[in-house]
Structures are given as C-alpha cells and as structure tokens.
C-alpha cells in the first residue's frame, strides 16, 4: 500500500522573483506527484497567473500549495492578498476585465485550467482564490 501524505508549502509573494520560484516549485511538485506534463504545466500556469496578479495589484500576498498523495490525490493552490479587491467578480470570471495592459484572462483562464475554483474578494480588503487539480 502506498504511503499517503499531505504537504503544505507557503510562498510569500513580494516580487516577480517570488512568483517564478513558486511556479517552478509547483511544477516540480506536480510532476513528482505523477501528474502528466500537460497537467503539471496547467498547475504552473495557474500559480504564475495568480502570483502575478498579487504582485501587480496588491503588491504582496502569498501562495500556498497543499498536496495530497493518497487515493484521490490533488494539488491545491491558494492565493491570498490584502489588496484592493475585485469590484465585479462576474466580469472577471467571464474574462476580459483588466485594470492593467493585460488581456484580462488570468483569473478566468486559471478557472478553466483547474478542476475546482473558488474566489472570495472584498473591495478594499483583498482577495482569496482556491484552485484545485485532481490527480487522475
């Protein structure tokens, strides 16, 4: 019987370098868990997109990766900040909303790449996003 384990790694995000470190480590973890390369890449993209949003809009925050390697294994990405919040979640989730020069597809694209996706945001208080990819 395979040993089951849950692991949590926390990445403070203050700069683009922190985002790159979190993305790289998330990719390595997903591959080590047995995710196919394409699925591991999706996890890495989500870490990058959510981390970049923290860096761009909030200035600082965190990404926490939680893994479970037992039956029904998964990797969970939680991005949190205390930034300005998102005034119109529906518009953001539909894609196309941006306050920068981007395409506005970071959050909506991340949602499409993962198996589960939840977002909580309060204007003036910050945002928390939880995204989960199941190991199949």
C-alpha positions as a Markdown table, in Angstrom:
| # | Residue | x | y | z |
|---|---|---|---|---|
| 1 | Unk | 0.0 | 0.0 | 0.0 |
| 2 | Unk | 1.4 | 3.4 | -1.0 |
| 3 | Unk | 2.1 | 5.8 | 1.8 |
| 4 | Unk | -0.4 | 8.7 | 1.9 |
| 5 | Unk | 0.9 | 12.2 | 2.7 |
| 6 | Unk | -0.3 | 15.7 | 2.8 |
| 7 | Unk | 2.1 | 18.6 | 2.5 |
| 8 | Unk | 1.8 | 22.3 | 2.6 |
| 9 | Unk | 4.3 | 24.8 | 1.2 |
| 10 | Unk | 3.9 | 28.6 | 1.7 |
| 11 | Unk | 5.4 | 31.2 | -0.6 |
| 12 | Unk | 5.3 | 34.9 | 0.4 |
| 13 | Unk | 4.9 | 37.0 | -2.8 |
| 14 | Unk | 6.6 | 40.4 | -2.8 |
| 15 | Unk | 8.1 | 40.4 | -6.3 |
| 16 | Unk | 8.2 | 38.7 | -9.7 |
| 17 | Unk | 11.1 | 36.6 | -8.5 |
| 18 | Unk | 8.9 | 35.1 | -5.8 |
| 19 | Unk | 6.2 | 34.2 | -8.4 |
| 20 | Unk | 8.9 | 32.5 | -10.5 |
| 21 | Unk | 10.1 | 30.5 | -7.5 |
| 22 | Unk | 6.6 | 29.4 | -6.6 |
| 23 | Unk | 5.8 | 28.4 | -10.2 |
| 24 | Unk | 9.0 | 26.4 | -10.6 |
| 25 | Unk | 8.5 | 24.6 | -7.3 |
| 26 | Unk | 4.8 | 23.9 | -8.1 |
| 27 | Unk | 5.7 | 22.4 | -11.4 |
| 28 | Unk | 8.3 | 20.2 | -9.8 |
| 29 | Unk | 5.9 | 19.0 | -7.1 |
| 30 | Unk | 3.1 | 18.3 | -9.6 |
| 31 | Unk | 5.5 | 16.2 | -11.8 |
| 32 | Unk | 6.8 | 14.3 | -8.7 |
| 33 | Unk | 3.2 | 13.5 | -7.7 |
| 34 | Unk | 2.7 | 11.8 | -11.1 |
| 35 | Unk | 0.8 | 14.5 | -12.9 |
| 36 | Unk | 1.3 | 14.2 | -16.7 |
| 37 | Unk | 3.5 | 17.1 | -18.0 |
| 38 | Unk | 0.5 | 18.9 | -19.6 |
| 39 | Unk | -1.5 | 18.8 | -16.3 |
| 40 | Unk | 1.6 | 19.9 | -14.3 |
| 41 | Unk | 2.0 | 22.8 | -16.7 |
| 42 | Unk | -1.6 | 23.9 | -16.1 |
| 43 | Unk | -0.8 | 24.0 | -12.3 |
| 44 | Unk | 2.3 | 26.0 | -13.0 |
| 45 | Unk | 0.4 | 28.5 | -15.2 |
| 46 | Unk | -2.2 | 29.0 | -12.5 |
| 47 | Unk | 0.5 | 29.6 | -9.9 |
| 48 | Unk | 2.1 | 32.1 | -12.3 |
| 49 | Unk | -1.1 | 33.9 | -13.2 |
| 50 | Unk | -2.4 | 34.2 | -9.6 |
| 51 | Unk | 1.0 | 35.2 | -8.3 |
| 52 | Unk | 1.4 | 37.8 | -10.9 |
| 53 | Unk | -1.9 | 39.3 | -10.0 |
| 54 | Unk | -0.8 | 39.5 | -6.4 |
| 55 | Unk | 2.4 | 41.2 | -7.4 |
| 56 | Unk | 0.7 | 43.6 | -9.9 |
| 57 | Unk | -2.4 | 44.6 | -8.0 |
| 58 | Unk | -1.8 | 44.0 | -4.3 |
| 59 | Unk | 2.0 | 44.4 | -4.1 |
| 60 | Unk | 2.3 | 41.5 | -1.7 |
| 61 | Unk | 0.5 | 38.4 | -0.6 |
| 62 | Unk | 1.0 | 34.7 | -0.6 |
| 63 | Unk | 0.6 | 31.4 | -2.5 |
| 64 | Unk | 0.2 | 28.2 | -0.5 |
| 65 | Unk | 0.4 | 24.8 | -2.2 |
| 66 | Unk | -1.2 | 21.8 | -0.5 |
| 67 | Unk | -0.7 | 18.3 | -1.9 |
| 68 | Unk | -2.4 | 15.1 | -1.0 |
| 69 | Unk | -0.8 | 11.9 | -2.5 |
| 70 | Unk | -3.3 | 9.3 | -1.3 |
| 71 | Unk | -6.3 | 7.9 | -3.2 |
| 72 | Unk | -7.9 | 10.9 | -4.9 |
| 73 | Unk | -4.7 | 12.9 | -4.8 |
| 74 | Unk | -4.6 | 16.5 | -5.7 |
| 75 | Unk | -2.6 | 19.7 | -5.6 |
| 76 | Unk | -4.4 | 22.8 | -4.3 |
| 77 | Unk | -3.2 | 26.4 | -5.0 |
| 78 | Unk | -4.4 | 29.2 | -2.6 |
| 79 | Unk | -3.5 | 32.8 | -3.5 |
| 80 | Unk | -4.3 | 35.4 | -0.9 |
| 81 | Unk | -3.7 | 39.2 | -0.7 |
| 82 | Unk | -4.9 | 42.2 | 1.2 |
| 83 | Unk | -5.0 | 44.4 | -2.0 |
| 84 | Unk | -7.8 | 46.5 | -3.4 |
| 85 | Unk | -10.2 | 43.6 | -4.1 |
| 86 | Unk | -12.2 | 42.9 | -7.2 |
| 87 | Unk | -15.3 | 45.1 | -7.7 |
| 88 | Unk | -17.0 | 42.9 | -10.3 |
| 89 | Unk | -16.3 | 39.2 | -9.9 |
| 90 | Unk | -18.7 | 38.1 | -12.6 |
| 91 | Unk | -17.0 | 40.3 | -15.2 |
| 92 | Unk | -13.6 | 39.0 | -14.1 |
| 93 | Unk | -14.7 | 35.3 | -14.2 |
| 94 | Unk | -16.2 | 35.8 | -17.7 |
| 95 | Unk | -12.8 | 37.1 | -18.9 |
| 96 | Unk | -11.8 | 40.4 | -20.4 |
| 97 | Unk | -11.7 | 42.6 | -17.3 |
| 98 | Unk | -8.4 | 44.2 | -16.5 |
| 99 | Unk | -7.0 | 47.2 | -14.8 |
| 100 | Unk | -3.6 | 46.9 | -16.5 |
| 101 | Unk | -2.4 | 46.4 | -20.1 |
| 102 | Unk | -3.1 | 42.7 | -20.0 |
| 103 | Unk | -5.8 | 40.7 | -21.7 |
| 104 | Unk | -7.8 | 40.2 | -18.5 |
| 105 | Unk | -7.7 | 36.4 | -18.9 |
| 106 | Unk | -5.6 | 35.5 | -15.8 |
| 107 | Unk | -8.3 | 34.6 | -13.4 |
| 108 | Unk | -10.8 | 33.3 | -15.9 |
| 109 | Unk | -8.1 | 31.3 | -17.7 |
| 110 | Unk | -7.0 | 29.9 | -14.3 |
| 111 | Unk | -10.5 | 28.8 | -13.6 |
| 112 | Unk | -10.7 | 26.9 | -16.9 |
| 113 | Unk | -7.4 | 25.1 | -16.2 |
| 114 | Unk | -8.3 | 23.6 | -12.8 |
| 115 | Unk | -10.9 | 21.1 | -11.6 |
| 116 | Unk | -12.2 | 23.3 | -8.8 |
| 117 | Unk | -12.0 | 27.1 | -8.4 |
| 118 | Unk | -13.4 | 29.4 | -5.8 |
| 119 | Unk | -12.8 | 33.1 | -5.3 |
| 120 | Unk | -13.7 | 35.5 | -2.5 |
| 121 | Unk | -13.0 | 39.2 | -2.8 |
| 122 | Unk | -14.0 | 42.3 | -0.8 |
| 123 | Unk | -13.2 | 45.7 | -2.2 |
| 124 | Unk | -10.7 | 47.4 | -0.1 |
| 125 | Unk | -9.8 | 44.2 | 1.9 |
| 126 | Unk | -8.3 | 41.7 | -0.6 |
| 127 | Unk | -8.8 | 38.5 | -2.5 |
| 128 | Unk | -8.5 | 34.8 | -1.8 |
| 129 | Unk | -8.6 | 32.3 | -4.6 |
| 130 | Unk | -8.6 | 28.5 | -4.2 |
| 131 | Unk | -7.9 | 26.3 | -7.2 |
| 132 | Unk | -7.5 | 22.5 | -7.2 |
| 133 | Unk | -6.2 | 20.0 | -9.7 |
| 134 | Unk | -7.0 | 16.3 | -9.2 |
| 135 | Unk | -4.5 | 13.6 | -10.0 |
| 136 | Unk | -6.2 | 11.1 | -12.4 |
